[in-house]
């Protein structure tokens, strides 16, 4: 039986970006077979390679951030301010299907890498622009990371904490990676358009827009005249059945009983609190809303009597909808995630052998993903790719001697 090729096999992609948002979109494409060349500065490469060294990131002697989003790519180190090095990139553009960048407009103009300048080189090119704050307005040149443009700017940082608590820091990449999926979707839509018309096109997405999309329910409420959401203490919530509870062993369970009329009785039985079903304060939804603080207190006291393992079994047995607030080490050992391919092994290769990574979160039936390969060293494939382009050895040596390539 013939094994089908990955669905994007044969697609040529240029990753001309830094950090996560744009490059992660090309990582997803590489998972499905696209050949991705990452263009990096010879002087150190993508700064994302060193994010793991910045406090309060977990300490490690391995660049785990770059191992995640640099997989499957070939690295070519070019100083794009050098005319001859940039001419090599132009040669790559002529044969490329997709060009992804997150450089600021002024940088793209300075390096002559704008859409208007690359389109004549390859009319079929898909040009994908990732930005912090969009391509119009006064803030187009403003530096933006997901912590600022996605997390803080969208309003999520303001509301996702308990009443009276300080705003919390975002987790590295937590806005970049979902935003990269938006850019990936835009690229695939442009490829579909090209299939129909033969024409390339430019697509774009921003961290700001993706942050607003992530916070869209609360923002839509404001747009139709509702009062802004205010953070509140757990005990003050008007809904005790969509809430957090701490167990005896100091773990947390999140109840999510959205179909309350159906789920209230199973919860009471799981907690061995059937008396609550006939308590006039909690007998129906209006009563539970009116007495939410008393119900919260009763549930909190009950959850505090047993450890997490006990409640996991009891709630599962009664089909109660809940989530366990997982610890990161537990996530990496989660059997359900293992069974569904959330984590994949990276092909053994020298010092990169023996680690797993996180797979992109989409699958296409009948089209296997490419085996995950280790992230490259800076410029690891420069000579290889330049030779494929037909660049003479003497020119390669001349470029290297003046630091234009690595």
CSV table of C-alpha atoms in Angstrom, one decimal:
chain,number,residue,atom,x,y,z
A,1,UNK,CA,0.0,0.0,0.0
A,2,UNK,CA,1.4,3.4,-1.0
A,3,UNK,CA,1.7,5.8,1.8
A,4,UNK,CA,0.3,9.2,0.8
A,5,UNK,CA,2.6,12.2,0.7
A,6,UNK,CA,2.2,15.0,3.3
A,7,UNK,CA,-0.4,17.4,1.9
A,8,UNK,CA,1.9,20.3,1.5
A,9,UNK,CA,4.8,18.3,0.1
A,10,UNK,CA,6.5,20.3,-2.7
A,11,UNK,CA,5.5,23.7,-1.3
A,12,UNK,CA,8.5,26.1,-0.8
A,13,UNK,CA,8.3,28.5,2.0
A,14,UNK,CA,10.6,31.3,3.1
A,15,UNK,CA,10.6,32.2,6.8
A,16,UNK,CA,12.0,35.7,7.0
A,17,UNK,CA,11.0,36.6,10.5
A,18,UNK,CA,11.9,36.5,14.2
A,19,UNK,CA,10.5,35.1,17.4
A,20,UNK,CA,7.1,33.3,17.1
A,21,UNK,CA,4.1,34.7,15.4
A,22,UNK,CA,5.2,34.6,11.7
A,23,UNK,CA,7.7,31.7,12.1
A,24,UNK,CA,5.3,29.5,13.9
A,25,UNK,CA,2.9,29.6,10.9
A,26,UNK,CA,5.7,28.2,8.8
A,27,UNK,CA,6.3,25.5,11.4
A,28,UNK,CA,2.7,24.3,10.9
A,29,UNK,CA,3.3,24.2,7.1
A,30,UNK,CA,6.5,22.2,7.7
A,31,UNK,CA,4.5,19.7,9.7
A,32,UNK,CA,2.5,19.0,6.6
A,33,UNK,CA,5.5,18.6,4.3
A,34,UNK,CA,6.4,22.1,3.2
A,35,UNK,CA,10.1,22.8,2.6
A,36,UNK,CA,10.8,25.8,4.9
A,37,UNK,CA,14.0,27.8,4.6
A,38,UNK,CA,14.6,30.1,7.6
A,39,UNK,CA,16.6,33.3,6.8
A,40,UNK,CA,18.6,34.5,9.8
A,41,UNK,CA,21.0,37.2,10.6
A,42,UNK,CA,24.6,35.8,10.5
A,43,UNK,CA,25.3,37.6,13.8
A,44,UNK,CA,23.6,35.3,16.2
A,45,UNK,CA,20.5,34.3,14.2
A,46,UNK,CA,16.9,34.7,15.3
A,47,UNK,CA,16.8,36.3,18.8
A,48,UNK,CA,14.2,33.7,19.7
A,49,UNK,CA,17.0,31.2,20.0
A,50,UNK,CA,17.9,32.8,23.3
A,51,UNK,CA,14.5,33.4,24.8
A,52,UNK,CA,15.0,30.5,27.2
A,53,UNK,CA,17.8,32.5,28.9
A,54,UNK,CA,15.5,35.4,29.9
A,55,UNK,CA,14.1,35.3,33.4
A,56,UNK,CA,11.6,34.1,34.5
A,57,UNK,CA,11.8,31.4,31.8
A,58,UNK,CA,12.6,27.9,33.1
A,59,UNK,CA,16.4,27.4,33.2
A,60,UNK,CA,17.9,25.0,30.7
A,61,UNK,CA,21.1,24.6,28.7
A,62,UNK,CA,19.0,23.8,25.6
A,63,UNK,CA,17.2,26.4,23.5
A,64,UNK,CA,13.8,24.8,24.1
A,65,UNK,CA,11.8,27.7,22.6
A,66,UNK,CA,13.6,27.5,19.3
A,67,UNK,CA,13.5,23.7,19.3
A,68,UNK,CA,9.7,24.0,19.3
A,69,UNK,CA,9.3,26.5,16.4
A,70,UNK,CA,12.5,25.9,14.5
A,71,UNK,CA,11.8,22.2,13.7
A,72,UNK,CA,11.9,20.9,10.2
A,73,UNK,CA,13.5,24.0,8.8
A,74,UNK,CA,16.8,24.7,7.0
A,75,UNK,CA,18.7,27.7,8.2
A,76,UNK,CA,20.4,30.1,5.8
A,77,UNK,CA,22.3,33.0,7.4
A,78,UNK,CA,22.2,36.1,5.2
A,79,UNK,CA,23.0,39.7,6.0
A,80,UNK,CA,20.1,41.2,4.1
A,81,UNK,CA,21.7,44.7,4.3
A,82,UNK,CA,24.4,43.3,2.0
A,83,UNK,CA,23.3,43.7,-1.7
A,84,UNK,CA,24.9,40.4,-2.8
A,85,UNK,CA,23.4,38.4,0.1
A,86,UNK,CA,20.0,40.0,-0.6
A,87,UNK,CA,20.3,39.0,-4.2
A,88,UNK,CA,20.5,35.4,-3.0
A,89,UNK,CA,17.3,35.9,-1.2
A,90,UNK,CA,15.7,37.3,-4.4
A,91,UNK,CA,16.8,34.1,-6.1
A,92,UNK,CA,15.0,32.1,-3.5
A,93,UNK,CA,11.9,34.3,-3.8
A,94,UNK,CA,11.6,33.6,-7.5
A,95,UNK,CA,11.1,29.9,-6.8
A,96,UNK,CA,9.1,30.2,-3.6
A,97,UNK,CA,5.4,29.7,-3.0
A,98,UNK,CA,5.2,31.6,0.3
A,99,UNK,CA,7.2,34.4,1.9
A,100,UNK,CA,6.5,35.0,5.6
A,101,UNK,CA,7.8,38.0,7.6
A,102,UNK,CA,7.1,40.1,10.7
A,103,UNK,CA,9.6,42.8,10.0
A,104,UNK,CA,8.4,46.4,10.5
A,105,UNK,CA,7.4,48.3,7.3
A,106,UNK,CA,10.4,50.6,7.6
A,107,UNK,CA,12.7,47.6,7.8
A,108,UNK,CA,11.1,45.9,4.8
A,109,UNK,CA,11.4,49.2,2.9
A,110,UNK,CA,15.1,49.6,3.9
A,111,UNK,CA,15.9,46.0,2.9
A,112,UNK,CA,13.8,46.2,-0.3
A,113,UNK,CA,11.6,43.3,0.8
A,114,UNK,CA,8.2,44.9,0.5
A,115,UNK,CA,5.3,43.2,-1.3
A,116,UNK,CA,5.5,45.7,-4.1
A,117,UNK,CA,9.2,44.9,-4.6
A,118,UNK,CA,8.9,41.1,-4.4
A,119,UNK,CA,5.7,40.6,-6.4
A,120,UNK,CA,7.4,41.4,-9.8
A,121,UNK,CA,10.0,38.7,-9.0
A,122,UNK,CA,7.3,36.1,-8.6
A,123,UNK,CA,3.7,36.9,-9.5
A,124,UNK,CA,2.5,33.6,-7.9
A,125,UNK,CA,4.1,34.5,-4.5
A,126,UNK,CA,2.0,34.4,-1.3
A,127,UNK,CA,3.3,37.2,0.9
A,128,UNK,CA,2.3,36.9,4.5
A,129,UNK,CA,2.8,39.9,6.9
A,130,UNK,CA,2.6,39.4,10.6
A,131,UNK,CA,2.6,42.5,12.8
A,132,UNK,CA,2.0,43.7,16.3
A,133,UNK,CA,-0.6,46.4,15.7
A,134,UNK,CA,-1.6,46.1,12.1
A,135,UNK,CA,-0.4,47.9,9.0
A,136,UNK,CA,-2.2,51.3,9.3
A,137,UNK,CA,-2.3,54.0,11.9
A,138,UNK,CA,0.2,55.7,14.1
A,139,UNK,CA,1.5,52.5,15.7
A,140,UNK,CA,2.6,50.5,12.7
A,141,UNK,CA,6.2,50.8,13.8
A,142,UNK,CA,5.6,50.1,17.4
A,143,UNK,CA,7.4,47.0,18.8
A,144,UNK,CA,4.8,44.4,19.8
A,145,UNK,CA,5.1,41.1,21.5
A,146,UNK,CA,2.1,38.9,22.4
A,147,UNK,CA,2.4,40.0,26.0
A,148,UNK,CA,1.8,43.6,25.0
A,149,UNK,CA,-0.2,43.6,21.7
A,150,UNK,CA,-2.2,40.4,22.3
A,151,UNK,CA,-2.5,40.0,26.1
A,152,UNK,CA,-2.4,43.5,27.5
A,153,UNK,CA,-3.9,45.5,24.6
A,154,UNK,CA,-6.9,43.2,24.1
A,155,UNK,CA,-8.2,43.8,27.7
A,156,UNK,CA,-7.6,40.1,28.7
A,157,UNK,CA,-4.9,41.1,31.1
A,158,UNK,CA,-7.3,43.4,32.9
A,159,UNK,CA,-10.0,40.9,33.5
A,160,UNK,CA,-8.3,37.5,33.9
A,161,UNK,CA,-7.5,37.6,37.6
A,162,UNK,CA,-9.4,37.5,40.9
A,163,UNK,CA,-10.9,40.7,42.2
A,164,UNK,CA,-8.2,42.8,44.0
A,165,UNK,CA,-5.3,40.7,42.6
A,166,UNK,CA,-2.6,42.2,40.5
A,167,UNK,CA,-2.7,41.5,36.7
A,168,UNK,CA,-0.8,38.4,35.8
A,169,UNK,CA,2.0,38.0,33.3
A,170,UNK,CA,1.3,36.0,30.2
A,171,UNK,CA,3.0,32.7,29.4
A,172,UNK,CA,5.6,32.9,26.7
A,173,UNK,CA,4.0,32.4,23.3
A,174,UNK,CA,0.5,32.0,24.5
A,175,UNK,CA,-0.8,34.7,22.1
A,176,UNK,CA,1.8,34.1,19.4
A,177,UNK,CA,0.9,30.5,18.7
A,178,UNK,CA,-2.8,30.8,18.2
A,179,UNK,CA,-2.2,34.0,16.2
A,180,UNK,CA,0.1,31.9,14.0
A,181,UNK,CA,-2.8,29.7,13.2
A,182,UNK,CA,-4.7,32.7,11.9
A,183,UNK,CA,-1.8,33.6,9.6
A,184,UNK,CA,-1.6,29.9,8.5
A,185,UNK,CA,-5.2,30.0,7.6
A,186,UNK,CA,-4.8,33.2,5.6
A,187,UNK,CA,-1.9,31.7,3.8
A,188,UNK,CA,-3.8,28.6,2.9
A,189,UNK,CA,-6.7,30.7,1.7
A,190,UNK,CA,-4.4,32.6,-0.5
A,191,UNK,CA,-3.0,29.4,-1.9
A,192,UNK,CA,-6.5,28.3,-2.8
A,193,UNK,CA,-7.1,31.6,-4.5
A,194,UNK,CA,-3.8,31.1,-6.5
A,195,UNK,CA,-5.0,27.6,-7.5
A,196,UNK,CA,-8.1,29.1,-9.0
A,197,UNK,CA,-6.5,32.2,-10.6
A,198,UNK,CA,-2.8,31.6,-10.8
A,199,UNK,CA,-2.2,34.8,-9.0
A,200,UNK,CA,-0.3,35.4,-5.8
A,201,UNK,CA,-1.5,37.8,-3.1
A,202,UNK,CA,-0.6,39.4,0.2
A,203,UNK,CA,-2.2,38.3,3.4
A,204,UNK,CA,-1.8,39.8,6.9
A,205,UNK,CA,-2.7,39.3,10.5
A,206,UNK,CA,-1.8,41.2,13.7
A,207,UNK,CA,-1.3,40.2,17.4
A,208,UNK,CA,-3.7,43.0,18.3
A,209,UNK,CA,-6.5,41.8,16.1
A,210,UNK,CA,-6.0,38.2,17.3
A,211,UNK,CA,-6.1,39.3,20.9
A,212,UNK,CA,-9.3,41.1,20.4
A,213,UNK,CA,-10.7,38.0,18.6
A,214,UNK,CA,-9.7,35.9,21.7
A,215,UNK,CA,-11.5,38.4,24.0
A,216,UNK,CA,-14.3,38.9,21.6
A,217,UNK,CA,-17.2,37.7,23.8
A,218,UNK,CA,-16.5,40.3,26.5
A,219,UNK,CA,-15.8,43.0,23.9
A,220,UNK,CA,-19.0,42.2,21.9
A,221,UNK,CA,-20.9,42.7,25.1
A,222,UNK,CA,-19.6,46.3,25.3
A,223,UNK,CA,-20.3,46.9,21.7
A,224,UNK,CA,-24.0,46.1,22.2
A,225,UNK,CA,-24.2,48.3,25.4
A,226,UNK,CA,-23.6,45.9,28.2
A,227,UNK,CA,-21.5,46.9,31.2
A,228,UNK,CA,-17.8,46.0,31.1
A,229,UNK,CA,-17.0,42.7,32.9
A,230,UNK,CA,-15.4,43.3,36.3
A,231,UNK,CA,-13.1,40.8,37.9
A,232,UNK,CA,-14.6,39.2,41.1
A,233,UNK,CA,-13.6,36.9,43.9
A,234,UNK,CA,-14.7,33.3,43.5
A,235,UNK,CA,-17.0,33.7,46.5
A,236,UNK,CA,-18.7,36.7,44.9
A,237,UNK,CA,-19.5,35.1,41.6
A,238,UNK,CA,-23.3,35.0,40.8
A,239,UNK,CA,-22.8,31.4,39.5
A,240,UNK,CA,-21.4,28.8,41.9
A,241,UNK,CA,-21.6,26.1,39.3
A,242,UNK,CA,-19.1,27.7,36.9
A,243,UNK,CA,-16.3,28.2,39.4
A,244,UNK,CA,-13.1,27.0,40.9
A,245,UNK,CA,-12.8,24.8,44.0
A,246,UNK,CA,-9.8,23.7,46.0
A,247,UNK,CA,-9.4,20.1,47.2
A,248,UNK,CA,-7.9,18.8,50.4
A,249,UNK,CA,-4.5,18.3,48.8
A,250,UNK,CA,-4.5,21.9,47.6
A,251,UNK,CA,-5.3,21.1,43.9
A,252,UNK,CA,-8.0,23.0,41.9
A,253,UNK,CA,-11.1,21.8,40.1
A,254,UNK,CA,-13.0,24.0,37.7
A,255,UNK,CA,-16.7,23.2,37.5
A,256,UNK,CA,-18.3,24.1,34.1
A,257,UNK,CA,-22.0,23.3,34.4
A,258,UNK,CA,-23.4,25.2,31.5
A,259,UNK,CA,-26.6,23.1,31.2
A,260,UNK,CA,-27.5,23.7,34.8
A,261,UNK,CA,-31.0,22.2,34.9
A,262,UNK,CA,-29.6,18.9,33.6
A,263,UNK,CA,-26.2,18.9,35.5
A,264,UNK,CA,-27.2,20.2,39.0
A,265,UNK,CA,-28.5,16.9,40.3
A,266,UNK,CA,-25.6,14.8,39.1
A,267,UNK,CA,-23.2,17.2,40.8
A,268,UNK,CA,-25.1,17.0,44.1
A,269,UNK,CA,-25.0,13.2,43.9
A,270,UNK,CA,-21.2,13.2,43.0
A,271,UNK,CA,-20.6,15.3,46.1
A,272,UNK,CA,-22.9,13.1,48.2
A,273,UNK,CA,-24.9,16.2,49.0
A,274,UNK,CA,-28.4,15.1,47.8
A,275,UNK,CA,-29.9,17.3,50.5
A,276,UNK,CA,-29.0,20.3,48.4
A,277,UNK,CA,-31.5,19.1,45.8
A,278,UNK,CA,-34.4,19.8,48.2
A,279,UNK,CA,-32.9,22.9,49.9
A,280,UNK,CA,-35.2,25.8,49.0
A,281,UNK,CA,-32.2,28.1,48.5
A,282,UNK,CA,-30.9,25.9,45.7
A,283,UNK,CA,-34.0,24.0,44.4
A,284,UNK,CA,-34.0,25.8,41.0
A,285,UNK,CA,-31.9,28.1,38.9
A,286,UNK,CA,-33.3,31.4,40.1
A,287,UNK,CA,-32.9,30.3,43.7
A,288,UNK,CA,-29.3,29.2,43.1
A,289,UNK,CA,-28.5,32.6,41.5
A,290,UNK,CA,-30.1,34.4,44.4
A,291,UNK,CA,-28.1,32.4,46.9
A,292,UNK,CA,-24.9,31.8,45.0
A,293,UNK,CA,-22.6,32.8,47.8
A,294,UNK,CA,-24.2,30.3,50.2
A,295,UNK,CA,-24.0,27.6,47.6
A,296,UNK,CA,-20.4,28.4,46.8
A,297,UNK,CA,-19.5,28.2,50.5
A,298,UNK,CA,-21.2,24.8,50.8
A,299,UNK,CA,-19.5,23.4,47.7
A,300,UNK,CA,-16.1,24.8,48.8
A,301,UNK,CA,-16.4,23.1,52.2
A,302,UNK,CA,-17.3,19.8,50.5
A,303,UNK,CA,-14.5,19.8,48.0
A,304,UNK,CA,-12.0,20.6,50.8
A,305,UNK,CA,-12.8,17.3,52.5
A,306,UNK,CA,-11.2,15.0,49.8
A,307,UNK,CA,-8.1,14.9,47.6
A,308,UNK,CA,-8.2,15.5,43.9
A,309,UNK,CA,-8.0,11.8,43.0
A,310,UNK,CA,-11.2,11.1,44.9
A,311,UNK,CA,-13.1,14.0,43.2
A,312,UNK,CA,-11.9,13.1,39.8
A,313,UNK,CA,-13.4,9.6,40.1
A,314,UNK,CA,-16.7,10.9,41.7
A,315,UNK,CA,-17.3,13.6,39.1
A,316,UNK,CA,-16.4,11.3,36.2
A,317,UNK,CA,-18.7,8.6,37.5
A,318,UNK,CA,-21.7,11.1,37.5
A,319,UNK,CA,-20.7,12.7,34.1
A,320,UNK,CA,-20.2,16.1,35.6
A,321,UNK,CA,-18.4,18.6,33.4
A,322,UNK,CA,-15.2,19.7,35.0
A,323,UNK,CA,-11.5,20.4,34.4
A,324,UNK,CA,-8.5,19.8,36.6
A,325,UNK,CA,-6.1,22.8,36.8
A,326,UNK,CA,-3.2,20.8,35.5
A,327,UNK,CA,0.4,21.3,36.5
A,328,UNK,CA,2.8,21.6,33.5
A,329,UNK,CA,4.6,18.4,34.3
A,330,UNK,CA,1.3,16.6,34.3
A,331,UNK,CA,0.4,18.0,30.9
A,332,UNK,CA,3.6,16.5,29.4
A,333,UNK,CA,2.7,13.1,30.8
A,334,UNK,CA,-1.0,13.3,29.9
A,335,UNK,CA,-2.2,9.9,28.5
A,336,UNK,CA,-5.1,11.5,26.6
A,337,UNK,CA,-2.7,13.9,24.9
A,338,UNK,CA,-0.3,11.1,24.1
A,339,UNK,CA,-3.0,9.0,22.5
A,340,UNK,CA,-4.1,11.9,20.3
A,341,UNK,CA,-0.7,12.9,19.1
A,342,UNK,CA,-0.3,16.2,20.9
A,343,UNK,CA,3.4,15.4,21.5
A,344,UNK,CA,5.7,13.9,18.9
A,345,UNK,CA,9.2,12.5,18.9
A,346,UNK,CA,11.9,14.4,17.1
A,347,UNK,CA,14.0,12.3,14.8
A,348,UNK,CA,17.3,11.4,16.5
A,349,UNK,CA,20.2,13.5,15.1
A,350,UNK,CA,23.4,14.1,17.1
A,351,UNK,CA,23.0,16.1,20.2
A,352,UNK,CA,19.3,16.7,19.4
A,353,UNK,CA,18.4,13.1,20.0
A,354,UNK,CA,15.9,12.0,22.6
A,355,UNK,CA,13.4,14.8,23.0
A,356,UNK,CA,9.7,15.3,22.3
A,357,UNK,CA,8.0,18.4,21.0
A,358,UNK,CA,4.5,19.7,20.6
A,359,UNK,CA,2.7,19.0,17.4
A,360,UNK,CA,0.7,21.6,15.5
A,361,UNK,CA,-3.0,21.2,16.6
A,362,UNK,CA,-4.6,20.2,13.3
A,363,UNK,CA,-4.7,16.9,11.3
A,364,UNK,CA,-5.9,16.0,7.9
A,365,UNK,CA,-7.4,12.5,7.5
A,366,UNK,CA,-5.4,10.4,5.0
A,367,UNK,CA,-2.5,12.9,4.9
A,368,UNK,CA,0.3,12.0,7.4
A,369,UNK,CA,2.5,14.7,8.8
A,370,UNK,CA,6.2,14.9,8.2
A,371,UNK,CA,8.4,13.3,10.9
A,372,UNK,CA,9.7,16.1,13.2
A,373,UNK,CA,13.3,17.0,12.5
A,374,UNK,CA,15.6,18.9,14.9
A,375,UNK,CA,15.8,22.7,14.7
A,376,UNK,CA,18.9,23.8,12.8
A,377,UNK,CA,21.9,25.7,14.0
A,378,UNK,CA,22.4,29.2,12.7
A,379,UNK,CA,23.3,29.0,9.1
A,380,UNK,CA,23.5,25.2,9.2
A,381,UNK,CA,22.3,24.9,5.6
A,382,UNK,CA,23.7,28.0,4.0
A,383,UNK,CA,26.2,26.2,1.8
A,384,UNK,CA,23.8,23.5,0.9
A,385,UNK,CA,21.0,25.9,-0.2
A,386,UNK,CA,23.4,28.2,-2.1
A,387,UNK,CA,24.9,25.2,-3.9
A,388,UNK,CA,21.3,24.2,-4.9
A,389,UNK,CA,20.9,27.7,-6.3
A,390,UNK,CA,24.0,27.3,-8.4
A,391,UNK,CA,26.1,29.9,-6.5
A,392,UNK,CA,29.8,29.4,-7.3
A,393,UNK,CA,32.1,28.3,-4.5
A,394,UNK,CA,34.2,31.4,-5.0
A,395,UNK,CA,31.2,33.7,-4.4
A,396,UNK,CA,30.2,31.7,-1.3
A,397,UNK,CA,33.8,32.1,0.1
A,398,UNK,CA,33.7,35.9,-0.7
A,399,UNK,CA,30.4,36.4,1.0
A,400,UNK,CA,31.6,34.5,4.0
A,401,UNK,CA,34.8,36.3,4.3
A,402,UNK,CA,33.0,39.6,4.8
A,403,UNK,CA,30.4,38.3,7.1
A,404,UNK,CA,27.5,38.5,4.6
A,405,UNK,CA,26.7,34.8,5.1
A,406,UNK,CA,27.4,32.3,7.8
